[in-house]
Coordinates of C-alpha atoms in Angstrom, one line a residue:
M24 CA 6.8 -14.0 -64.6
R25 CA 4.7 -16.3 -62.3
V26 CA 1.6 -14.8 -60.6
T27 CA 3.2 -15.7 -57.2
A28 CA 6.0 -13.5 -58.0
S29 CA 3.8 -10.5 -58.6
G30 CA 1.8 -10.8 -55.3
L31 CA -0.8 -13.2 -56.5
V32 CA -0.1 -16.2 -54.2
M33 CA -2.6 -18.7 -54.9
A34 CA -4.9 -20.4 -52.3
G35 CA -6.9 -23.1 -53.6
L36 CA -9.3 -23.7 -56.1
L37 CA -11.9 -21.3 -57.7
A38 CA -15.1 -20.8 -55.6
A39 CA -18.6 -21.7 -57.2
V40 CA -22.2 -22.0 -55.1
S41 CA -24.8 -24.4 -55.8
A42 CA -27.7 -22.8 -53.8
C43 CA -28.5 -20.3 -56.5
T44 CA -31.3 -21.0 -58.9
A45 CA -30.9 -20.8 -62.5
A46 CA -33.8 -18.5 -63.0
D47 CA -32.2 -15.4 -60.8
P48 CA -29.0 -13.9 -60.0
P49 CA -27.4 -15.2 -56.8
Q50 CA -29.3 -14.3 -53.7
A51 CA -27.4 -12.8 -50.6
G52 CA -26.0 -15.6 -48.3
A53 CA -25.8 -18.3 -50.8
P54 CA -23.3 -21.0 -49.7
A55 CA -20.3 -21.7 -51.9
S56 CA -18.4 -24.7 -52.5
A57 CA -15.0 -25.1 -54.3
S58 CA -14.7 -26.0 -58.1
A59 CA -11.8 -27.0 -60.2
P60 CA -10.2 -24.0 -62.0
G61 CA -10.1 -26.4 -65.4
A62 CA -13.0 -27.7 -67.2
D63 CA -16.1 -28.6 -65.0
A64 CA -19.6 -29.8 -65.9
T65 CA -22.7 -31.5 -64.9
A66 CA -23.5 -34.8 -66.3
A67 CA -20.3 -35.4 -68.2
G68 CA -20.4 -36.5 -71.6
R69 CA -24.3 -36.6 -72.1
A70 CA -26.4 -34.1 -73.6
A71 CA -28.7 -31.9 -71.4
P72 CA -32.5 -32.0 -72.2
A73 CA -33.5 -29.1 -74.3
S74 CA -33.9 -26.0 -71.9
P75 CA -37.3 -24.4 -72.0
G76 CA -37.2 -21.6 -74.2
A77 CA -34.5 -22.9 -76.5
S78 CA -34.9 -22.3 -80.0
P79 CA -37.1 -24.8 -82.0
G80 CA -34.8 -27.3 -83.6
T81 CA -31.7 -26.3 -81.8
P82 CA -30.1 -29.3 -79.9
A83 CA -29.2 -28.8 -76.4
L84 CA -25.3 -27.8 -75.9
T85 CA -23.4 -31.0 -74.7
V86 CA -20.8 -31.1 -71.9
A87 CA -18.1 -31.9 -74.7
Q88 CA -19.4 -28.9 -76.8
A89 CA -19.1 -26.4 -73.9
Q90 CA -15.6 -27.7 -73.2
A91 CA -14.6 -27.2 -76.8
A92 CA -16.1 -23.6 -76.8
L93 CA -13.7 -22.6 -74.0
I94 CA -10.8 -20.4 -74.5
G95 CA -7.0 -21.0 -73.6
E96 CA -3.9 -19.5 -72.8
S97 CA -2.6 -20.0 -76.6
D98 CA -5.8 -17.5 -77.5
L99 CA -4.6 -14.7 -75.4
G100 CA -0.8 -15.1 -75.8
V101 CA 2.0 -14.4 -73.3
P102 CA 2.1 -13.8 -70.4
W103 CA -1.3 -15.5 -70.0
T104 CA -0.9 -19.2 -68.3
A105 CA -3.1 -21.9 -66.8
T106 CA -4.1 -20.8 -63.5
E107 CA -2.4 -22.0 -60.2
G108 CA -5.5 -21.4 -58.1
T109 CA -7.4 -18.4 -56.6
A110 CA -5.8 -15.0 -56.3
T111 CA -5.3 -13.8 -53.0
W112 CA -7.0 -10.6 -53.8
H113 CA -10.3 -12.8 -54.4
D114 CA -10.9 -13.3 -50.7
G115 CA -9.3 -10.1 -49.6
L116 CA -11.3 -7.6 -51.6
L117 CA -14.5 -9.5 -53.0
K118 CA -15.4 -11.4 -49.7
A119 CA -17.3 -8.2 -48.4
A120 CA -20.9 -7.0 -47.0
T121 CA -22.7 -3.7 -47.6
G122 CA -26.2 -2.8 -46.7
E123 CA -27.5 -2.3 -50.1
P124 CA -29.3 -5.6 -51.5
D125 CA -28.7 -5.0 -55.1
C126 CA -24.9 -4.1 -54.4
Q127 CA -24.4 -6.9 -52.1
R128 CA -25.9 -9.7 -54.6
L129 CA -23.2 -8.2 -57.1
L130 CA -20.4 -8.7 -54.4
E131 CA -21.7 -12.3 -53.8
A132 CA -21.9 -12.9 -57.6
L133 CA -18.4 -11.7 -58.0
Y134 CA -17.0 -13.8 -55.1
T135 CA -18.7 -17.1 -56.1
D136 CA -18.4 -16.6 -59.8
E137 CA -22.2 -17.3 -60.3
L138 CA -23.5 -14.3 -62.2
L139 CA -26.0 -16.6 -64.0
G140 CA -26.8 -18.6 -61.0
A141 CA -26.6 -22.4 -60.8
P142 CA -26.6 -24.0 -64.6
A143 CA -29.8 -25.1 -65.9
G144 CA -27.4 -27.4 -68.0
P145 CA -24.0 -28.5 -68.9
R146 CA -21.1 -25.6 -67.8
A147 CA -17.5 -25.6 -68.5
A148 CA -15.1 -23.1 -67.0
T149 CA -11.4 -22.2 -67.2
A150 CA -9.3 -19.8 -65.4
L151 CA -6.2 -18.0 -66.6
D152 CA -3.3 -15.9 -64.8
D153 CA -1.1 -13.0 -66.1
G154 CA 1.8 -12.8 -63.5
D155 CA 3.1 -9.6 -65.3
D156 CA -0.1 -7.6 -64.6
A157 CA -1.1 -9.5 -61.2
A158 CA -4.3 -10.3 -63.2
Q159 CA -6.5 -13.4 -63.2
L160 CA -9.4 -14.4 -65.7
R161 CA -12.2 -16.6 -65.3
Y162 CA -14.2 -17.9 -68.5
Q163 CA -17.1 -20.0 -68.8
V164 CA -19.8 -21.3 -71.1
D165 CA -23.3 -22.3 -69.8
A166 CA -26.0 -24.0 -71.5
S167 CA -28.8 -22.1 -69.9
R168 CA -32.5 -20.5 -70.8
S169 CA -32.3 -17.6 -72.8
A170 CA -35.0 -15.9 -70.8
D171 CA -32.9 -16.4 -67.4
I172 CA -29.9 -15.1 -69.4
D173 CA -31.8 -12.0 -70.4
R174 CA -32.9 -11.4 -66.8
T175 CA -29.5 -11.4 -65.5
L176 CA -28.5 -9.0 -68.3
A177 CA -31.5 -6.7 -67.5
W178 CA -30.1 -6.7 -63.7
L179 CA -26.6 -6.1 -64.8
R180 CA -27.5 -3.0 -66.9
A181 CA -29.3 -1.5 -63.9
L182 CA -26.3 -1.7 -61.6
P183 CA -24.3 1.3 -63.0
R184 CA -27.5 3.3 -61.9
T185 CA -28.2 1.4 -58.5
C186 CA -24.9 0.5 -57.4
A187 CA -22.8 3.6 -59.1
Q188 CA -20.5 4.0 -56.0
F189 CA -21.1 2.2 -52.6
T190 CA -18.8 1.1 -49.4
A191 CA -18.5 -2.6 -48.1
Q192 CA -16.7 -4.1 -45.5
T193 CA -14.2 -6.6 -46.0
T194 CA -13.3 -9.5 -43.9
A195 CA -9.6 -8.8 -44.4
A196 CA -8.8 -5.4 -45.7
G197 CA -11.4 -3.2 -43.9
T198 CA -13.7 -0.8 -45.6
E199 CA -13.9 -0.4 -49.3
T200 CA -15.1 1.8 -51.8
V201 CA -16.7 -0.1 -54.7
Q202 CA -17.6 2.1 -58.1
V203 CA -19.7 0.1 -61.0
A204 CA -19.6 1.6 -64.4
D205 CA -20.9 0.4 -68.0
A206 CA -18.0 -1.2 -69.6
G207 CA -19.3 -0.2 -73.2
L208 CA -18.9 -3.7 -74.9
R209 CA -19.2 -4.0 -78.6
D210 CA -21.8 -6.0 -80.3
F211 CA -20.7 -9.6 -79.1
G212 CA -23.4 -12.2 -79.6
D213 CA -27.1 -11.7 -79.7
A214 CA -27.2 -9.7 -76.4
R215 CA -24.6 -8.6 -74.0
Q216 CA -23.8 -6.5 -71.1
G217 CA -20.3 -5.5 -69.5
L218 CA -19.5 -3.7 -66.2
R219 CA -16.1 -2.3 -64.8
V220 CA -16.0 -2.5 -61.2
T221 CA -13.4 -0.9 -59.1
L222 CA -12.6 -1.6 -55.5
T223 CA -10.4 0.5 -53.4
A224 CA -9.4 -0.5 -50.0
Q225 CA -7.2 1.1 -47.4
P226 CA -6.9 -1.1 -44.2
S227 CA -5.5 1.8 -42.1
A228 CA -4.4 5.6 -42.4
A229 CA -0.9 4.7 -42.8
A230 CA -1.2 2.1 -45.4
D231 CA -1.3 2.7 -49.2
P232 CA -4.9 2.1 -50.7
T233 CA -5.1 -1.4 -52.6
T234 CA -7.4 -1.2 -56.0
L235 CA -8.8 -4.0 -57.7
T236 CA -9.9 -3.4 -61.3
L237 CA -12.6 -6.0 -62.5
D238 CA -14.2 -6.4 -65.8
V239 CA -17.3 -8.5 -65.9
A240 CA -19.4 -9.5 -69.1
V241 CA -22.1 -11.9 -69.8
V242 CA -22.9 -12.4 -73.5
R243 CA -25.7 -14.7 -75.0
V244 CA -25.3 -16.6 -78.0
G245 CA -28.5 -18.1 -78.9
D246 CA -29.8 -20.1 -75.9
D247 CA -25.9 -20.2 -74.4
A248 CA -24.2 -18.0 -72.4
I249 CA -20.5 -16.8 -72.1
V250 CA -19.4 -15.3 -68.4
L251 CA -16.3 -13.9 -68.2
T252 CA -14.6 -12.0 -65.1
A253 CA -11.2 -10.5 -65.3
G254 CA -9.5 -8.8 -62.3
A255 CA -5.9 -7.0 -61.7
L256 CA -4.7 -5.2 -58.9
G257 CA -4.3 -1.8 -60.3
T258 CA -4.4 -1.5 -64.2
L259 CA -6.3 -4.3 -65.8
P260 CA -4.6 -4.9 -69.6
D261 CA -7.1 -3.0 -71.7
T262 CA -7.6 -5.5 -74.7
T263 CA -8.1 -8.7 -72.7
T264 CA -11.9 -8.8 -72.2
E265 CA -12.6 -7.8 -75.5
Q266 CA -9.8 -10.3 -77.2
A267 CA -11.5 -13.1 -75.2
L268 CA -15.0 -12.3 -76.0
G269 CA -14.2 -12.0 -79.6
I270 CA -12.5 -15.2 -79.9
G271 CA -15.0 -17.1 -77.5
V272 CA -18.1 -15.8 -79.3
Q273 CA -16.9 -17.1 -82.6
R274 CA -15.6 -20.3 -80.9
L275 CA -19.1 -21.1 -79.6
A276 CA -20.9 -20.3 -82.7
Q277 CA -18.6 -22.7 -84.6
V278 CA -19.2 -25.3 -81.9
R279 CA -23.0 -24.8 -82.1
E280 CA -22.5 -25.1 -86.1
R281 CA -20.7 -28.3 -86.0
G282 CA -23.3 -29.7 -83.8
R283 CA -26.2 -28.9 -86.2
A284 CA -24.3 -30.4 -88.9
Q285 CA -23.9 -33.6 -87.0
A286 CA -27.5 -33.9 -85.8

């Protein structure tokens, strides 16, 4: 079953921002620009300069390596397929405003898919749809600075305390209640943090509530990062996030090992 048959009518390409800095999580009010759902990167085909703080002797991740480290529909199996565009719940529930600065930063990072901010080096990204569960997954590999990744991880770890529950005003679905909890990830990579974010909106007293469940994860592997968001209206398949991260961390490590062998 396609996503459109399950209420996920696709509307354009996945959004990204270019006004964030690589050193900090996205800031409130950062403008968004569209990015293709397939692999995307900066300075295609060329190695980026070594990032400050990179491990001595470790070549910088190249565009080709970042693309090779992506997961695909064959890794997750049926019913995952290549995306047809952004899910309608993306604008309907993630485009929202709250008076809590840290919580607003989280909403904007989720809406723009920029948890790490603008990339310090090459980036590759892909997106997949699960029409059976009205779900969509976005997966990216970033050549970043390890210190910047760790700052983002520290910010994410604090959110289950600072933004455990808050309300936000959406542009299309009225007021929503947002809950943020630690996702309890297994020991992927060298450092990691995951969140389970639940957004529930009720446009009117007569309407049934709409609930979006999001798994959010950032994993540092050496000086590189994997960023994953997976969302569904209702119940997100339990194994999706850990399956994607397990395959992705191993693939990134293998790509890095081949790069060292060729250097």
